[in-house]
Coordinates of C-alpha atoms in Angstrom, one line a residue:
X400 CA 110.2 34.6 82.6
X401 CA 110.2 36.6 79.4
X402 CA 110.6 40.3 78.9
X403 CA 110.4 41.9 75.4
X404 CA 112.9 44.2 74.1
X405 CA 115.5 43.3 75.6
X406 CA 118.5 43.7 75.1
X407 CA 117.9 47.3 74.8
X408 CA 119.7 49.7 73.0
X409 CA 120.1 53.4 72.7
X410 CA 121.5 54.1 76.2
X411 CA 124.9 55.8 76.5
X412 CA 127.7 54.1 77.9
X413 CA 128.6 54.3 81.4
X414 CA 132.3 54.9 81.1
X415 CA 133.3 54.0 85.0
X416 CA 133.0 53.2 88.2
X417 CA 134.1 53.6 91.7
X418 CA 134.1 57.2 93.2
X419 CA 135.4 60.7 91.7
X420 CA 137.6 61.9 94.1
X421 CA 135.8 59.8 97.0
X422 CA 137.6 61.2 100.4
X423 CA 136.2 60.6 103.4
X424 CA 137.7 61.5 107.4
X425 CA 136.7 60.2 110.5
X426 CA 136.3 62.9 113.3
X427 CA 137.5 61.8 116.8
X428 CA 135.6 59.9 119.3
X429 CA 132.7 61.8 120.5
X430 CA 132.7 64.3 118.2
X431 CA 129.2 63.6 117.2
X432 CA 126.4 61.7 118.2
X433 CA 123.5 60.0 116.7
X434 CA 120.3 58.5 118.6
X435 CA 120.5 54.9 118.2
X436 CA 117.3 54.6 116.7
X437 CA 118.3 56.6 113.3
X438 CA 117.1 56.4 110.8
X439 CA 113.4 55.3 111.0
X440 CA 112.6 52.6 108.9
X441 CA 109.6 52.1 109.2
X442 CA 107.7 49.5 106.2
X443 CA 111.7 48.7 105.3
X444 CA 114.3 50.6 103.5
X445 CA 113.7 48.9 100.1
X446 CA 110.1 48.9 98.2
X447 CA 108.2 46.0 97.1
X448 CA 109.6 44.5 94.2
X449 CA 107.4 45.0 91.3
X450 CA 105.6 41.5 89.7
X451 CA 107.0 41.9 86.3
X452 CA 110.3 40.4 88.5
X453 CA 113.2 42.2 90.4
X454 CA 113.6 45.0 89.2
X455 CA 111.9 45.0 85.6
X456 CA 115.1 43.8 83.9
X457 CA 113.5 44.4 80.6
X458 CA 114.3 48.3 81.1
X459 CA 117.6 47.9 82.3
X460 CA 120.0 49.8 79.4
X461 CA 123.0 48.3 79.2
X462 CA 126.6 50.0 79.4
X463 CA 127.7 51.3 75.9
X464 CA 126.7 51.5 72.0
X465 CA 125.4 54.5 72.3
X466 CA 123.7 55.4 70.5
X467 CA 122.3 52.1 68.4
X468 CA 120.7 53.0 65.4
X469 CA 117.0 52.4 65.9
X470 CA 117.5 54.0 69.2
X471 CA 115.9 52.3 72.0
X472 CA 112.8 49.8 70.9
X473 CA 110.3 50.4 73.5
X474 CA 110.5 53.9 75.0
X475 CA 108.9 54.3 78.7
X476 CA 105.6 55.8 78.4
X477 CA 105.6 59.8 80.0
X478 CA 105.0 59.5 83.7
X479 CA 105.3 55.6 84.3
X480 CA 108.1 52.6 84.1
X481 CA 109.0 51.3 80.7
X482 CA 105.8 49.4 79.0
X483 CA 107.2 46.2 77.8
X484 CA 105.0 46.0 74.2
X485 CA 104.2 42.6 72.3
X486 CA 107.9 42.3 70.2
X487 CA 111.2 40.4 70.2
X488 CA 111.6 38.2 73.7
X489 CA 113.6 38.8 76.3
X490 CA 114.8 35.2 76.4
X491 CA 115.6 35.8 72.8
X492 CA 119.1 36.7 71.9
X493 CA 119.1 39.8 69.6
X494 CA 119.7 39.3 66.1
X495 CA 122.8 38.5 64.5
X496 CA 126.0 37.2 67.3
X497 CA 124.4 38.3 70.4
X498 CA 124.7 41.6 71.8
X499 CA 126.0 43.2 68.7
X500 CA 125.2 46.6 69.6
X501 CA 126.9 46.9 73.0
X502 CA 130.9 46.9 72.2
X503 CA 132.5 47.2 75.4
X504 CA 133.7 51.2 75.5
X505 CA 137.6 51.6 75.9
X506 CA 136.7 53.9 78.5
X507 CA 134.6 51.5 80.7
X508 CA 136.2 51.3 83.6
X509 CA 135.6 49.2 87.1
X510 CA 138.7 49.6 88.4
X511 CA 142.1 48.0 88.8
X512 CA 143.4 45.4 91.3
X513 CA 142.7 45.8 94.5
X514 CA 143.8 49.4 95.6
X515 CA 145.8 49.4 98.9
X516 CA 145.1 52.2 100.8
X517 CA 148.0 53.6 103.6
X518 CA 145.7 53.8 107.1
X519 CA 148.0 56.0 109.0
X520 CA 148.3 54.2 112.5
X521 CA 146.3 51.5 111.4
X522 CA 142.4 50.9 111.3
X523 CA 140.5 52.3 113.2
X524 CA 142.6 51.9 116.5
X525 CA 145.5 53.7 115.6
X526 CA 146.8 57.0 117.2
X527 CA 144.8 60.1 116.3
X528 CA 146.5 61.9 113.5
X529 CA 147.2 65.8 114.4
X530 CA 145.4 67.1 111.9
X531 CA 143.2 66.7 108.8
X532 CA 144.5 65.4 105.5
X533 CA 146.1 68.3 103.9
X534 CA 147.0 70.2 106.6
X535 CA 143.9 71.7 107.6
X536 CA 142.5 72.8 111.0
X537 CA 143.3 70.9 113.6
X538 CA 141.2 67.7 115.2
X539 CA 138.9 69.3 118.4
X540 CA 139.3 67.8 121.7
X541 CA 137.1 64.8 122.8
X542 CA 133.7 65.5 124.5
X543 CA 133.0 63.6 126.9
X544 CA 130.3 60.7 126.1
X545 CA 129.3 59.4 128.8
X546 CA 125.8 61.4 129.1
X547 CA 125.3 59.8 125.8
X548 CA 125.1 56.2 126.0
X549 CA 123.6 55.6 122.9
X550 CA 125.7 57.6 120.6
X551 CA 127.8 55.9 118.4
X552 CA 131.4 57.5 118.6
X553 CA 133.9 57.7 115.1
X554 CA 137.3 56.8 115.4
X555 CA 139.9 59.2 113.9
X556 CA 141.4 57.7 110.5
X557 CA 142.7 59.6 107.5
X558 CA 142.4 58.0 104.1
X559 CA 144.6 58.7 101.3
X560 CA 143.0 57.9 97.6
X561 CA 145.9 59.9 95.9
X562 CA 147.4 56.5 95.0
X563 CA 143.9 55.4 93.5
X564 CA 144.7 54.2 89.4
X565 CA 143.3 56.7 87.5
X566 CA 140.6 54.1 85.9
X567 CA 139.3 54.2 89.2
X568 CA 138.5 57.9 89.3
X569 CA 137.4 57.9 85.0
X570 CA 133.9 58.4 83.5
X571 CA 131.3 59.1 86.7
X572 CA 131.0 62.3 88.5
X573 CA 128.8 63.6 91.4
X574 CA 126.0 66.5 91.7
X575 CA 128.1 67.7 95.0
X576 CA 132.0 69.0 94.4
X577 CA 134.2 70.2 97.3
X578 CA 133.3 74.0 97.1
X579 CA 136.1 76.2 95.6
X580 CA 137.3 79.0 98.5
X581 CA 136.1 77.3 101.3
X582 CA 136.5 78.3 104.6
X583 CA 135.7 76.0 107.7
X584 CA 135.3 78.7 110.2
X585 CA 133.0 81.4 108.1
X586 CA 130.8 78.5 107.3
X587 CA 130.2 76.9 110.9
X588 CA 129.8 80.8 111.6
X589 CA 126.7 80.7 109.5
X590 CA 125.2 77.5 110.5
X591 CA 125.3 79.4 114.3
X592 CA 123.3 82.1 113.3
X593 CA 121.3 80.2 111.0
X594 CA 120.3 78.0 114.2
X595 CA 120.5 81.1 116.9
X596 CA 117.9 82.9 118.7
X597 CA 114.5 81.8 118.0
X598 CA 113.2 79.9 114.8
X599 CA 115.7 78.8 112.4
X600 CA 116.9 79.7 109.3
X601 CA 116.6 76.6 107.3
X602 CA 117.5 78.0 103.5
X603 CA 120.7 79.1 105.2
X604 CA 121.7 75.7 106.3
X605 CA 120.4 74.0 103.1
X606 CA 123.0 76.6 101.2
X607 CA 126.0 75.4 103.2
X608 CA 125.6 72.0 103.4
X609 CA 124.0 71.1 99.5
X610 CA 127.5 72.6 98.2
X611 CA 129.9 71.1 99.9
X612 CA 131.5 67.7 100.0
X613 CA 131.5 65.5 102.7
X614 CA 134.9 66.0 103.7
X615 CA 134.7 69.6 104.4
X616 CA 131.7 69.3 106.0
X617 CA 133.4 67.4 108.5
X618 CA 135.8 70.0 108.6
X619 CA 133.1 72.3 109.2
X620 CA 131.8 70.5 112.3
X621 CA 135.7 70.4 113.7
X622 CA 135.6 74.1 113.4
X623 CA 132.3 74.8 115.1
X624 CA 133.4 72.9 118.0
X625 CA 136.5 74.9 118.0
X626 CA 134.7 78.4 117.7
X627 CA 131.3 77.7 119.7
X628 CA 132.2 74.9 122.1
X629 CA 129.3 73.1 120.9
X630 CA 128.4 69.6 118.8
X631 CA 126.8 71.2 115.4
X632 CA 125.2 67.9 115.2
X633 CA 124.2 68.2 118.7
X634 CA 122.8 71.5 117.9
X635 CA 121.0 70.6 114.2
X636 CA 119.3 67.8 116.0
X637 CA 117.7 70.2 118.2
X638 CA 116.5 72.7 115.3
X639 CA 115.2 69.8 113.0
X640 CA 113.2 66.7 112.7
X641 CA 111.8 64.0 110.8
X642 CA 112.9 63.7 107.0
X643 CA 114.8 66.8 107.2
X644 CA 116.9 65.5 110.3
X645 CA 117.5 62.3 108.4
X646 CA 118.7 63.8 105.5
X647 CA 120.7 66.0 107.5
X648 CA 122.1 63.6 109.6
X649 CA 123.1 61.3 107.0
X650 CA 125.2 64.3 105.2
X651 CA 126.9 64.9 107.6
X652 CA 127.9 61.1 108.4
X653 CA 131.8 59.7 107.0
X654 CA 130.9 57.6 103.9
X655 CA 132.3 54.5 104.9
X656 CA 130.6 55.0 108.3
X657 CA 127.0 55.5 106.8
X658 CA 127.3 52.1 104.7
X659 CA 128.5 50.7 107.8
X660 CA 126.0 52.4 109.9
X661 CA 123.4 51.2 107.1
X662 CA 124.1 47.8 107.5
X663 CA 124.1 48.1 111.1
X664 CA 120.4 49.3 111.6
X665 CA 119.0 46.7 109.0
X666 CA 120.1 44.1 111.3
X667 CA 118.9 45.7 114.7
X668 CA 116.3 44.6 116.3
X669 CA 113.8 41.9 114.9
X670 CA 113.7 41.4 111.2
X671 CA 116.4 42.0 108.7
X672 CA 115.8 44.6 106.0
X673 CA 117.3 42.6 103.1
X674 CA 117.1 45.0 100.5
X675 CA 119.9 47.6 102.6
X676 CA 122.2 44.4 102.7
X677 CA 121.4 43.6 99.1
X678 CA 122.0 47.3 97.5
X679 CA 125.2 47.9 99.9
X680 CA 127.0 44.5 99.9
X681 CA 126.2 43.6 95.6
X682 CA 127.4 47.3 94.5
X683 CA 130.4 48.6 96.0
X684 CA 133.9 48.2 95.4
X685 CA 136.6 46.0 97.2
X686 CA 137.9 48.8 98.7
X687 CA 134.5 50.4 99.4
X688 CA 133.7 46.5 101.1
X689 CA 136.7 46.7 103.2
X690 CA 136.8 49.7 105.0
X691 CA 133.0 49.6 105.7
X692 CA 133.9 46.0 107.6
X693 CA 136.5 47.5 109.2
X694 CA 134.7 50.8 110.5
X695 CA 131.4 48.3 111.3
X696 CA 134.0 46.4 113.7
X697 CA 135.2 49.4 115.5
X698 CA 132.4 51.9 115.7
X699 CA 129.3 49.3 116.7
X700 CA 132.1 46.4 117.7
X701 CA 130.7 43.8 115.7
X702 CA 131.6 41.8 113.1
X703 CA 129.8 42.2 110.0
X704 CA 130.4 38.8 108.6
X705 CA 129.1 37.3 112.1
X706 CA 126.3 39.6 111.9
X707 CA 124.9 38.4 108.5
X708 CA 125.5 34.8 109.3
X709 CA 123.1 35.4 112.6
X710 CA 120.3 37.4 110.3
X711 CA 120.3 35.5 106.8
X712 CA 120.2 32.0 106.2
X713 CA 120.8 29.6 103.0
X714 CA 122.3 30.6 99.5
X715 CA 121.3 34.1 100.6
X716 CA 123.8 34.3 103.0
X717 CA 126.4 32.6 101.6
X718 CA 126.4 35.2 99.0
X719 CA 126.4 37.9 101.3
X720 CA 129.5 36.6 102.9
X721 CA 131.1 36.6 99.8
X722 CA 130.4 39.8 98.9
X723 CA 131.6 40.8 102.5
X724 CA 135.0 39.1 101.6
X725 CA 135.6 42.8 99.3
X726 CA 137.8 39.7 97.3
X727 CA 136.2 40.1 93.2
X728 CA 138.4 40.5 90.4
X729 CA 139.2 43.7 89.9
X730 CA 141.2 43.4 86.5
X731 CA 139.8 45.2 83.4
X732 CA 141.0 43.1 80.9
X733 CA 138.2 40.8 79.6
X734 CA 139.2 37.0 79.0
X735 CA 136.1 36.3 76.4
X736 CA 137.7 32.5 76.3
X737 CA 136.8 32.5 80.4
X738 CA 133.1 34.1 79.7
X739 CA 132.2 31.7 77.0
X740 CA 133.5 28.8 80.1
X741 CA 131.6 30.3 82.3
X742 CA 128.4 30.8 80.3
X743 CA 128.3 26.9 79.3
X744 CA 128.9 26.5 83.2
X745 CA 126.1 28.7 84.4
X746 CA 123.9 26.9 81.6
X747 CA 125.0 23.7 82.8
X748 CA 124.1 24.7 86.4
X749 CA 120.8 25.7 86.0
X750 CA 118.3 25.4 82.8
X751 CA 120.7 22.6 81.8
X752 CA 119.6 20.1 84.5
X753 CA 117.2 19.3 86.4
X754 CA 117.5 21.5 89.7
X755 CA 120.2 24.1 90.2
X756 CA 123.3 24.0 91.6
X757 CA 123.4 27.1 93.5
X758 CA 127.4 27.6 94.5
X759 CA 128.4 27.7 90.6
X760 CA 126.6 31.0 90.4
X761 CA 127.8 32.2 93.5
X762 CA 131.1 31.2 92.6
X763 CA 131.2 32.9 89.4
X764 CA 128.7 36.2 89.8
X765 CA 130.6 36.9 93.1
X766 CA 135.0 36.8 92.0
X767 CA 134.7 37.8 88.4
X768 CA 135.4 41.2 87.9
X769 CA 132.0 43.8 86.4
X770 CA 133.5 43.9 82.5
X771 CA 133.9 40.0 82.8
X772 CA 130.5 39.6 83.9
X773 CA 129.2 41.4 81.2
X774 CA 130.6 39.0 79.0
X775 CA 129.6 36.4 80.3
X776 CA 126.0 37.6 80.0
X777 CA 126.8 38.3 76.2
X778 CA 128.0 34.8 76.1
X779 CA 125.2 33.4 77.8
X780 CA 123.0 34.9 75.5
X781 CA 124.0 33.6 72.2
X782 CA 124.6 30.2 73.5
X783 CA 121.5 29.5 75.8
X784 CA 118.8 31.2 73.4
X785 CA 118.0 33.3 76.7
X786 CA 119.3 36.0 78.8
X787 CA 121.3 35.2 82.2
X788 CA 118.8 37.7 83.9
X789 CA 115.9 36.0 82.9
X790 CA 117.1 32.5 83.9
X791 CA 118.5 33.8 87.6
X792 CA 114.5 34.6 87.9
X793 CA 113.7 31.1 86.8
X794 CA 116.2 29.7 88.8
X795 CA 116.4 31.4 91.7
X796 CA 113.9 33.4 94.2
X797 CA 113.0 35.4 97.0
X798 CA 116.5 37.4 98.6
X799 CA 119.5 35.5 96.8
X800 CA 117.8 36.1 93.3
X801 CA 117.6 39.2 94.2
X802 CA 121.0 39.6 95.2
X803 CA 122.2 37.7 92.1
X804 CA 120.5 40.0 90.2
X805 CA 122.2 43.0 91.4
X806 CA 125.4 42.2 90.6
X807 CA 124.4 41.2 86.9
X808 CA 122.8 44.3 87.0
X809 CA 125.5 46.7 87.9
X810 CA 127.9 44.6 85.3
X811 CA 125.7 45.8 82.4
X812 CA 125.0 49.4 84.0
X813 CA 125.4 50.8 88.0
X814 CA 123.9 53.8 87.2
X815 CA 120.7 52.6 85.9
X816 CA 120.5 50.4 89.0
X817 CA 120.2 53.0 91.2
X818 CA 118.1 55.0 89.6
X819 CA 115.5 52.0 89.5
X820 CA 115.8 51.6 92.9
X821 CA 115.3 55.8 93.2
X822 CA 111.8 55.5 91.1
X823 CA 110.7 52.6 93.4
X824 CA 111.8 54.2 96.1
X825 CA 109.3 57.0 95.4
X826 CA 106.2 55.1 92.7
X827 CA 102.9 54.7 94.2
X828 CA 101.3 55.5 97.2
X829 CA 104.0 57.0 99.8
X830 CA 107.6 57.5 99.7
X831 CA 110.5 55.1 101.1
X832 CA 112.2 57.9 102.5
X833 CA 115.2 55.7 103.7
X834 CA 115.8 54.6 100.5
X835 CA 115.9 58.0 98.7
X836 CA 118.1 59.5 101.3
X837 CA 120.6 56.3 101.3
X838 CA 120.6 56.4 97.5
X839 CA 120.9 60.3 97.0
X840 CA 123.1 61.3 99.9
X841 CA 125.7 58.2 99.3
X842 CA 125.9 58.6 95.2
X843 CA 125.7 62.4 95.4
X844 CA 129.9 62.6 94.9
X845 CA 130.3 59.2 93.3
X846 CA 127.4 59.1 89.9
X847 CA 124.7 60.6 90.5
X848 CA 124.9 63.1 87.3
X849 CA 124.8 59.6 85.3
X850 CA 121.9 58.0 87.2
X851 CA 120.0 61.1 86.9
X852 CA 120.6 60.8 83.1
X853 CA 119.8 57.3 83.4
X854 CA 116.4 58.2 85.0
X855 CA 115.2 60.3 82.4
X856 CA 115.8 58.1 80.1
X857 CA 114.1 55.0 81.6
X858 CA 111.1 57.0 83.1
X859 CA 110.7 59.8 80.4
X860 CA 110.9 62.3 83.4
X861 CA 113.9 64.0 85.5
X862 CA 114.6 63.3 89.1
X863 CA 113.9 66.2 90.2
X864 CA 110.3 66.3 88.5
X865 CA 109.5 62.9 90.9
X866 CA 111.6 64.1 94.3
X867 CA 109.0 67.5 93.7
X868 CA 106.1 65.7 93.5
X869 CA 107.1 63.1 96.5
X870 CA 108.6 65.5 99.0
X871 CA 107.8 69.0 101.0
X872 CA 109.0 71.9 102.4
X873 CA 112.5 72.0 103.3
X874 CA 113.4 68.5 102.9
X875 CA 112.1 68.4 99.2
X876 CA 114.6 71.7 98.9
X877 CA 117.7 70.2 100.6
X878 CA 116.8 66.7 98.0
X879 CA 117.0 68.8 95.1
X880 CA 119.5 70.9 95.8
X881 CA 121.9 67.7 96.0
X882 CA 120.4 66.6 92.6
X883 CA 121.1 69.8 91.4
X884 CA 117.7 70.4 90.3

């Protein structure tokens, strides 16, 4: 499994990750309501995985050294994924000690330990705070549920990220900041007349919701109960449908609750949509990992672990349970002794022997922290003449190489993950409309300004340019007015 060009160089460095400013707020129970069945998912959230390998590794920039001299080697072709010309091997370490052009940035950031978060009352089944973080208006009353079996109802939790480190919070930022004079009331006051009398004014809802962040829109639906005695969500559902509900819909879900709600319809029902467990589980945070297994437990009363032991099976699913443990290193400080240990061990555990032994690369890809990894895969490459990519995909296949992949993946660069996954989601014939709205709606106030710079650069065209030519009507509109296109 050999890919030219790589590793490549020229890409800028992706300073840090997890979420700028990431606040989310559960409403009350019953405060809104979603149809069991969304969204559709019809053909499975994630696209096929092209037959260069998952996902073309060869164009996958890695995280810092920008820019290398020479630039990058083999530029994408206009309108297409990166061609992968005759040249240097992807097995083949780069000239001179190994990645020599990718110094790790001082500002590359994954985090600190483990951030504990205060859950006033506990989570989720603790006493409903009086009102919103801040001091803002206060929580609605409950509706009454009952009419609405089906309806999945949000606990009411407040989370406090002011004690986050601030290497949590450096180096990414979002297409979607909370909206400076906001006002809940004025702004549920024009979603009613956007959605009043007969027809409705969709570039008047597209306004209000694109520009704020999630947390006021939640705000916003607390106040339009209070003014109108009336579920906005309710009340959208009626005025909109297919892509443009979704999209909707998914906006104006909790974070934490759409990963967990995610996770939740992947498993429903026969089949298991992998590639939602795989781009959830292998990308987010500790933090992120733990309230989404908490919120999965008391919104759809389920366990999550329990859930992927029932619908995955194997290696797969032993890496999805670690990943479900929310347990990596979090620690920043590289221990380039402990990647050059692990590299010989990864070696010696697969294109060292005859077979593979499959828990030393759980072991390792899923508790060492994302900067650690990286060096590891530095390591790897000098000592084993190829890449740690390339030999997961002789190693491994189907979902767990996949899966290993990912992480790797996001250890070099997160950004340019997802906007792989965004081009896939939208190359060829059709559009995998789950996958664009999961992607864009849950990185709009985390990184998507970087992934949309990491787009251009891998495809030689902007996201908004694809979304255009892939979308329609009012759901293209509200897509690119998140993108900020």
């Amino acid at each position: 499994m050999s890919y030219p060009g790589y590793p490549p160089t020229g890409y800028p460095a992706f300073p840090g990750y997890p979420p700028v400013g990431q606040e989310s707020s559960f409403p009350p129970p019953g405060q809104y309501s979603y149809p069991s069945g969304f969204p559709p998912m019809g053909g499975g959230a994630y696209p096929p995985t092209p037959s260069s390998g998952y996902p073309g590794a060869g164009g996958y920039p890695g995280a810092g050294g920008y820019p290398a001299p020479g630039g990058y080697p083999s530029a994408p072709q206009p309108g297409g994924a990166p061609s992968y010309p005759g040249g240097q091997g992807f097995g083949a370490p780069p000239s001179g000690a190994g990645f020599s052009g990718y110094p790790q940035p001082p500002s590359q950031s994954y985090g600190g330990g483990p951030a504990q978060v205060p859950l006033p009352g506990g989570f989720p089944g603790g006493p409903m705070p009086s009102q919103y973080p801040g001091g803002q208006s206060p929580y609605p009353s409950q509706i009454n549920t009952e009419s609405l079996p089906s309806y999945p109802v949000f606990s009411p939790v407040s989370l406090d990220y002011s004690s986050e480190p601030a290497s949590m919070t450096q180096g990414t930022q979002g297409t979607i900041q909370p909206a400076a004079n906001f006002d809940a009331m004025r702004d549920a006051e024009i979603l009613r007349k956007a959605m009043k009398g007969f027809g409705t004014d969709e570039q008047a809802i597209v306004d209000v919701v694109a520009s704020r962040s999630n947390d006021q829109r939640q705000k916003i639906k607390a106040a339009f109960k209070t003014m109108y005695g009336k579920d906005l969500i309710r009340d959208l559902k009626s005025e909109l449908s297919g892509n443009m509900e979704e999209l909707i819909l998914a906006l104006f879900m909790p974070p934490t609750y759409y990963d967990a709600w995610s996770l939740q319809n992947a498993m429903k029902g026969a089949g298991t949509q992998e590639r939602v467990l795989i781009e959830i589980l292998c990308t987010r945070t500790n933090q992120e990992i733990r309230e989404i297994v908490r919120c999965y437990q008391s919104e759809f009363g389920r366990d999550l672990e329990k859930d992927i032991r029932s619908d995955t099976s194997g290696h797969f699913e032993r890496l999805l349970v670690s990943m479900c443990q929310g347990n990596r290193d979090e620690n920043q400080n590289v221990n380039h002794q402990l990647a050059q240990e692990d590299a010989q061990r990864l070696y010696q555990a697969g294109e060292g022997r005859l077979g593979t032994d499959e828990s030393c690369f759980n072991m390792i890809l899923a508790t060492r922290s994302f900067p650690q990894l990286k060096a590891t895969m530095e390591a790897y490459s000098r000592m084993a003449n190829r890449d740690l990519l390339s030999s997961v995909g002789r190693e491994f296949s189907g979902n767990v190489e996949s899966g290993l992949k990912t992480i790797l993946q996001c250890a070099l660069n997160r950004p340019a993950f997802f906007a792989e996954r965004l081009y896939y989601s939208m190359k060829g014939a059709g559009t995998d409309d789950s996958t664009l709205v999961r992607i864009v709606v849950a990185r709009s106030e985390i990184d998507l300004v970087q992934i949309k710079q990491m787009f251009s650069q891998m495809y030689q065209k902007t996201l908004g340019t694809m979304i255009a030519s892939d979308t329609s009507g009012d759901y293209r509109r509200l897509l690119l007015a998140i993108v900020g296109q």
